[in-house]
Amino acid sequence: MGRLPDDTNPAPASVSGQNCASSSDKAQTSAAKLPFPEPPPCFGLGQLTRHNAMQLKQLNLATLPVTYGDTLYEQLQRHSEFSRLGYLGEVMVGAICCRVEAPATTAPGAKKKHRLYIMTLSVLKPYRRYGVASGLLSYVLSRASQPQTGGVELEDCYLHVWTENKYALEFYEKRGFVNEGIQEDYYTDVSPTSAYILRAPLPWIYADAKFASRHADDYDVTQHNLVATAPTPGGK
């Protein structure tokens, strides 16, 4: 999995303007109800498309210890419902990519439930103090907590985390994921090759109401297909 926000990184000057600076009050307000930070007002979400798939590849090359081929990015475009790019202002700084997995074989008459798998979650190093990873994860899990189309019912969300990435383990556990053990020889190009298996039941305990409605997205194709995470007072 991707390396996640690092507390030792200073705030980059490129996002320290008025919009982001005003996030301190919001962070103080949310701290009482959430055990993790919310992103600043200048945080936005963009859809993954064939036009920016290679931009996502460059992001992952810069942030992940594992290298993925072009085939993955072609497949990701078919799982775009639970994949989003994260922006601070005009700058793409992170992304989350997930897929819906079909249910395993079940007994006759048993209810079949799908699973959501987090393939990658990454944030550029200079931007890891802004709650970007939290915002991306919150969007996906809040959407996954809602009734799905086509009769799909999501039972849980899970992922693999490299056993050397203790910060990522803490990141997910703080957000309701449970460590269900270690899978040996999961990775082939890093050492050690083992990975933790983390799982969170759905609906997610921290599901955010502002992401609940599928009709709430407000895309602006002139600004990277940004998705408004909250209405702007007095906005058009």
mmCIF file of C-alpha atoms in Angstrom:
data_model
loop_
_atom_site.group_PDB
_atom_site.id
_atom_site.type_symbol
_atom_site.label_atom_id
_atom_site.label_comp_id
_atom_site.label_asym_id
_atom_site.label_seq_id
_atom_site.Cartn_x
_atom_site.Cartn_y
_atom_site.Cartn_z
ATOM 1 C CA MET A 1 0.000 0.000 0.000
ATOM 2 C CA GLY A 2 1.008 3.630 -0.357
ATOM 3 C CA ARG A 3 3.018 5.535 2.138
ATOM 4 C CA LEU A 4 0.657 7.782 4.015
ATOM 5 C CA PRO A 5 0.862 11.222 5.660
ATOM 6 C CA ASP A 6 4.084 11.746 7.609
ATOM 7 C CA ASP A 7 3.967 13.997 10.671
ATOM 8 C CA THR A 8 7.557 15.107 10.074
ATOM 9 C CA ASN A 9 6.777 16.850 6.782
ATOM 10 C CA PRO A 10 6.301 20.643 6.813
ATOM 11 C CA ALA A 11 3.397 22.304 5.043
ATOM 12 C CA PRO A 12 4.250 23.132 1.411
ATOM 13 C CA ALA A 13 4.146 26.807 0.533
ATOM 14 C CA SER A 14 2.055 26.161 -2.575
ATOM 15 C CA VAL A 15 -1.052 25.356 -0.526
ATOM 16 C CA SER A 16 -0.538 27.689 2.414
ATOM 17 C CA GLY A 17 -2.776 30.422 1.008
ATOM 18 C CA GLN A 18 -6.026 31.808 2.317
ATOM 19 C CA ASN A 19 -8.250 28.827 1.495
ATOM 20 C CA CYS A 20 -6.057 26.264 3.225
ATOM 21 C CA ALA A 21 -5.096 28.553 6.077
ATOM 22 C CA SER A 22 -8.743 28.808 7.066
ATOM 23 C CA SER A 23 -8.884 25.065 7.809
ATOM 24 C CA SER A 24 -7.691 25.361 11.425
ATOM 25 C CA ASP A 25 -11.147 26.149 12.813
ATOM 26 C CA LYS A 26 -12.635 23.273 10.829
ATOM 27 C CA ALA A 27 -9.984 20.892 12.134
ATOM 28 C CA GLN A 28 -10.628 21.951 15.732
ATOM 29 C CA THR A 29 -14.363 21.432 15.271
ATOM 30 C CA SER A 30 -13.992 17.962 13.764
ATOM 31 C CA ALA A 31 -11.401 16.794 16.295
ATOM 32 C CA ALA A 32 -14.108 16.294 18.905
ATOM 33 C CA LYS A 33 -16.037 13.821 16.756
ATOM 34 C CA LEU A 34 -13.372 12.145 14.608
ATOM 35 C CA PRO A 35 -10.102 10.492 15.712
ATOM 36 C CA PHE A 36 -8.411 11.715 12.530
ATOM 37 C CA PRO A 37 -8.074 15.036 10.653
ATOM 38 C CA GLU A 38 -10.390 16.280 7.937
ATOM 39 C CA PRO A 39 -8.917 17.935 4.835
ATOM 40 C CA PRO A 40 -8.923 21.730 4.435
ATOM 41 C CA PRO A 41 -11.548 23.675 2.450
ATOM 42 C CA CYS A 42 -9.301 23.742 -0.637
ATOM 43 C CA PHE A 43 -9.414 19.930 -0.841
ATOM 44 C CA GLY A 44 -11.254 18.557 -3.867
ATOM 45 C CA LEU A 45 -11.849 15.230 -5.582
ATOM 46 C CA GLY A 46 -11.530 14.336 -9.248
ATOM 47 C CA GLN A 47 -12.713 11.376 -11.276
ATOM 48 C CA LEU A 48 -10.252 8.876 -12.687
ATOM 49 C CA THR A 49 -10.476 8.851 -16.490
ATOM 50 C CA ARG A 50 -8.411 7.661 -19.436
ATOM 51 C CA HIS A 51 -7.115 11.219 -19.736
ATOM 52 C CA ASN A 52 -5.448 11.263 -16.313
ATOM 53 C CA ALA A 53 -4.646 7.564 -15.761
ATOM 54 C CA MET A 54 -0.981 8.099 -16.609
ATOM 55 C CA GLN A 55 -0.874 11.063 -14.234
ATOM 56 C CA LEU A 56 -2.007 8.628 -11.547
ATOM 57 C CA LYS A 57 0.776 6.262 -12.613
ATOM 58 C CA GLN A 58 3.377 8.990 -12.075
ATOM 59 C CA LEU A 59 1.904 9.711 -8.643
ATOM 60 C CA ASN A 60 2.186 6.053 -7.644
ATOM 61 C CA LEU A 61 5.732 5.778 -9.000
ATOM 62 C CA ALA A 62 6.694 8.679 -6.745
ATOM 63 C CA THR A 63 4.968 7.386 -3.608
ATOM 64 C CA LEU A 64 4.606 3.585 -3.578
ATOM 65 C CA PRO A 65 7.303 0.967 -2.884
ATOM 66 C CA VAL A 66 5.695 -1.378 -5.441
ATOM 67 C CA THR A 67 5.676 -0.701 -9.199
ATOM 68 C CA TYR A 68 2.534 -1.413 -11.224
ATOM 69 C CA GLY A 69 2.391 -1.897 -14.998
ATOM 70 C CA ASP A 70 0.151 -0.102 -17.478
ATOM 71 C CA THR A 71 -2.346 -2.973 -17.350
ATOM 72 C CA LEU A 72 -3.362 -1.964 -13.829
ATOM 73 C CA TYR A 73 -4.157 1.590 -14.904
ATOM 74 C CA GLU A 74 -6.256 0.320 -17.790
ATOM 75 C CA GLN A 75 -8.185 -1.888 -15.356
ATOM 76 C CA LEU A 76 -8.626 0.957 -12.874
ATOM 77 C CA GLN A 77 -10.727 2.856 -15.383
ATOM 78 C CA ARG A 78 -13.309 0.068 -15.083
ATOM 79 C CA HIS A 79 -13.397 0.528 -11.300
ATOM 80 C CA SER A 80 -13.736 4.315 -11.337
ATOM 81 C CA GLU A 81 -16.762 4.458 -9.031
ATOM 82 C CA PHE A 82 -14.562 3.866 -5.993
ATOM 83 C CA SER A 83 -11.430 5.563 -7.314
ATOM 84 C CA ARG A 84 -10.735 9.263 -6.847
ATOM 85 C CA LEU A 85 -7.910 11.742 -7.312
ATOM 86 C CA GLY A 86 -7.256 14.204 -4.498
ATOM 87 C CA TYR A 87 -6.459 17.872 -5.096
ATOM 88 C CA LEU A 88 -5.347 20.755 -2.936
ATOM 89 C CA GLY A 89 -6.453 23.716 -4.979
ATOM 90 C CA GLU A 90 -5.237 23.062 -8.534
ATOM 91 C CA VAL A 91 -2.583 20.507 -7.565
ATOM 92 C CA MET A 92 -3.212 16.752 -7.713
ATOM 93 C CA VAL A 93 -1.512 15.433 -4.590
ATOM 94 C CA GLY A 94 -3.020 12.001 -3.923
ATOM 95 C CA ALA A 95 -5.331 9.228 -5.059
ATOM 96 C CA ILE A 96 -7.263 6.189 -3.887
ATOM 97 C CA CYS A 97 -8.098 3.251 -6.142
ATOM 98 C CA CYS A 98 -10.450 0.426 -5.165
ATOM 99 C CA ARG A 99 -12.248 -2.445 -6.828
ATOM 100 C CA VAL A 100 -15.428 -4.339 -6.003
ATOM 101 C CA GLU A 101 -14.828 -8.068 -5.672
ATOM 102 C CA ALA A 102 -17.491 -10.633 -6.451
ATOM 103 C CA PRO A 103 -18.592 -12.838 -3.556
ATOM 104 C CA ALA A 104 -16.915 -16.151 -2.977
ATOM 105 C CA THR A 105 -18.856 -19.353 -3.520
ATOM 106 C CA THR A 106 -21.634 -19.629 -0.951
ATOM 107 C CA ALA A 107 -24.105 -22.276 0.097
ATOM 108 C CA PRO A 108 -27.312 -22.517 -1.977
ATOM 109 C CA GLY A 109 -29.802 -19.898 -0.853
ATOM 110 C CA ALA A 110 -27.214 -17.937 1.119
ATOM 111 C CA LYS A 111 -27.035 -14.191 0.563
ATOM 112 C CA LYS A 112 -24.074 -13.181 -1.568
ATOM 113 C CA LYS A 113 -22.159 -10.088 -0.536
ATOM 114 C CA HIS A 114 -19.405 -8.285 -2.374
ATOM 115 C CA ARG A 115 -16.213 -6.852 -0.888
ATOM 116 C CA LEU A 116 -14.419 -3.576 -1.533
ATOM 117 C CA TYR A 117 -10.654 -3.898 -1.908
ATOM 118 C CA ILE A 118 -8.303 -0.911 -1.594
ATOM 119 C CA MET A 119 -5.614 -1.362 -4.242
ATOM 120 C CA THR A 120 -3.675 1.862 -3.672
ATOM 121 C CA LEU A 121 -3.853 4.946 -1.468
ATOM 122 C CA SER A 122 -1.044 7.414 -1.998
ATOM 123 C CA VAL A 123 -0.186 11.035 -1.216
ATOM 124 C CA LEU A 124 2.814 13.050 -2.392
ATOM 125 C CA LYS A 125 5.273 13.484 0.471
ATOM 126 C CA PRO A 126 5.129 17.305 0.815
ATOM 127 C CA TYR A 127 1.334 17.171 1.201
ATOM 128 C CA ARG A 128 0.974 14.537 3.912
ATOM 129 C CA ARG A 129 -0.042 16.883 6.728
ATOM 130 C CA TYR A 130 -3.333 18.030 5.210
ATOM 131 C CA GLY A 131 -5.740 15.150 5.789
ATOM 132 C CA VAL A 132 -5.717 14.249 2.083
ATOM 133 C CA ALA A 133 -5.513 10.495 2.713
ATOM 134 C CA SER A 134 -8.284 10.814 5.309
ATOM 135 C CA GLY A 135 -10.469 12.704 2.838
ATOM 136 C CA LEU A 136 -9.946 10.158 0.076
ATOM 137 C CA LEU A 137 -10.647 7.207 2.367
ATOM 138 C CA SER A 138 -13.686 8.918 3.892
ATOM 139 C CA TYR A 139 -15.171 9.581 0.458
ATOM 140 C CA VAL A 140 -14.821 5.987 -0.715
ATOM 141 C CA LEU A 141 -15.981 4.300 2.493
ATOM 142 C CA SER A 142 -18.888 6.712 2.938
ATOM 143 C CA ARG A 143 -20.053 5.934 -0.602
ATOM 144 C CA ALA A 144 -19.525 2.218 -0.040
ATOM 145 C CA SER A 145 -21.726 2.443 3.063
ATOM 146 C CA GLN A 146 -24.718 3.459 0.951
ATOM 147 C CA PRO A 147 -27.039 1.101 -0.999
ATOM 148 C CA GLN A 148 -25.370 0.162 -4.276
ATOM 149 C CA THR A 149 -26.858 -0.147 -7.746
ATOM 150 C CA GLY A 150 -27.606 -3.472 -9.382
ATOM 151 C CA GLY A 151 -28.413 -5.217 -6.137
ATOM 152 C CA VAL A 152 -24.778 -5.237 -5.041
ATOM 153 C CA GLU A 153 -24.342 -5.366 -1.267
ATOM 154 C CA LEU A 154 -20.911 -4.558 0.132
ATOM 155 C CA GLU A 155 -20.052 -6.510 3.257
ATOM 156 C CA ASP A 156 -16.694 -5.002 4.147
ATOM 157 C CA CYS A 157 -13.574 -3.232 2.928
ATOM 158 C CA TYR A 158 -10.129 -4.765 3.145
ATOM 159 C CA LEU A 159 -6.558 -4.209 2.016
ATOM 160 C CA HIS A 160 -2.985 -5.398 2.411
ATOM 161 C CA VAL A 161 -0.385 -3.266 4.203
ATOM 162 C CA TRP A 162 3.334 -4.001 4.075
ATOM 163 C CA THR A 163 4.499 -5.216 7.487
ATOM 164 C CA GLU A 164 7.313 -2.646 7.516
ATOM 165 C CA ASN A 165 4.839 0.222 7.140
ATOM 166 C CA LYS A 166 3.896 0.717 10.784
ATOM 167 C CA TYR A 167 2.536 4.188 10.147
ATOM 168 C CA ALA A 168 0.061 2.882 7.568
ATOM 169 C CA LEU A 169 -1.018 0.194 10.032
ATOM 170 C CA GLU A 170 -1.719 2.862 12.649
ATOM 171 C CA PHE A 171 -3.459 5.047 10.049
ATOM 172 C CA TYR A 172 -6.002 2.365 9.175
ATOM 173 C CA GLU A 173 -6.512 1.057 12.703
ATOM 174 C CA LYS A 174 -7.354 4.582 13.837
ATOM 175 C CA ARG A 175 -10.052 4.616 11.155
ATOM 176 C CA GLY A 176 -11.802 1.445 12.249
ATOM 177 C CA PHE A 177 -9.824 -1.263 10.450
ATOM 178 C CA VAL A 178 -8.951 -4.464 12.296
ATOM 179 C CA ASN A 179 -5.669 -6.314 11.791
ATOM 180 C CA GLU A 180 -6.664 -9.878 10.900
ATOM 181 C CA GLY A 181 -3.160 -11.291 10.636
ATOM 182 C CA ILE A 182 -0.212 -11.587 8.283
ATOM 183 C CA GLN A 183 -0.088 -13.020 4.778
ATOM 184 C CA GLU A 184 3.381 -14.296 3.958
ATOM 185 C CA ASP A 185 4.933 -13.865 0.509
ATOM 186 C CA TYR A 186 2.318 -11.361 -0.614
ATOM 187 C CA TYR A 187 4.846 -9.000 -2.231
ATOM 188 C CA THR A 188 7.476 -10.016 -4.759
ATOM 189 C CA ASP A 189 9.588 -6.874 -5.130
ATOM 190 C CA VAL A 190 10.083 -5.679 -1.538
ATOM 191 C CA SER A 191 11.608 -7.312 1.527
ATOM 192 C CA PRO A 192 10.156 -8.553 3.768
ATOM 193 C CA THR A 193 7.446 -9.895 1.466
ATOM 194 C CA SER A 194 4.753 -10.166 4.157
ATOM 195 C CA ALA A 195 1.632 -8.008 4.488
ATOM 196 C CA TYR A 196 -0.954 -7.311 7.147
ATOM 197 C CA ILE A 197 -4.562 -7.985 6.173
ATOM 198 C CA LEU A 198 -6.776 -5.160 7.441
ATOM 199 C CA ARG A 199 -10.561 -5.158 7.328
ATOM 200 C CA ALA A 200 -13.380 -2.748 8.202
ATOM 201 C CA PRO A 201 -17.066 -3.748 8.171
ATOM 202 C CA LEU A 202 -19.543 -1.792 6.066
ATOM 203 C CA PRO A 203 -21.412 0.458 6.688
ATOM 204 C CA TRP A 204 -18.323 2.279 7.916
ATOM 205 C CA ILE A 205 -18.496 3.584 11.480
ATOM 206 C CA TYR A 206 -17.262 7.050 10.386
ATOM 207 C CA ALA A 207 -19.390 7.391 7.229
ATOM 208 C CA ASP A 208 -19.748 11.079 6.329
ATOM 209 C CA ALA A 209 -23.228 12.310 5.408
ATOM 210 C CA LYS A 210 -21.903 14.895 2.942
ATOM 211 C CA PHE A 211 -20.683 12.062 0.715
ATOM 212 C CA ALA A 212 -23.858 9.986 1.058
ATOM 213 C CA SER A 213 -25.913 11.265 -1.861
ATOM 214 C CA ARG A 214 -24.855 10.093 -5.291
ATOM 215 C CA HIS A 215 -26.458 13.250 -6.683
ATOM 216 C CA ALA A 216 -24.351 15.562 -4.510
ATOM 217 C CA ASP A 217 -21.304 15.571 -6.797
ATOM 218 C CA ASP A 218 -20.678 18.862 -8.544
ATOM 219 C CA TYR A 219 -18.131 18.322 -11.309
ATOM 220 C CA ASP A 220 -16.237 21.223 -12.834
ATOM 221 C CA VAL A 221 -14.383 19.971 -15.910
ATOM 222 C CA THR A 222 -12.489 23.243 -16.164
ATOM 223 C CA GLN A 223 -10.786 22.438 -12.870
ATOM 224 C CA HIS A 224 -9.725 18.784 -13.188
ATOM 225 C CA ASN A 225 -13.273 17.408 -12.790
ATOM 226 C CA LEU A 226 -13.282 18.543 -9.196
ATOM 227 C CA VAL A 227 -15.980 17.185 -6.936
ATOM 228 C CA ALA A 228 -17.314 19.701 -4.421
ATOM 229 C CA THR A 229 -16.981 18.160 -0.963
ATOM 230 C CA ALA A 230 -19.209 20.798 0.592
ATOM 231 C CA PRO A 231 -21.403 23.608 -0.753
ATOM 232 C CA THR A 232 -19.773 27.025 -0.945
ATOM 233 C CA PRO A 233 -21.793 29.796 0.741
ATOM 234 C CA GLY A 234 -23.051 32.184 -1.898
ATOM 235 C CA GLY A 235 -21.590 30.053 -4.680
ATOM 236 C CA LYS A 236 -23.270 29.608 -8.047
#
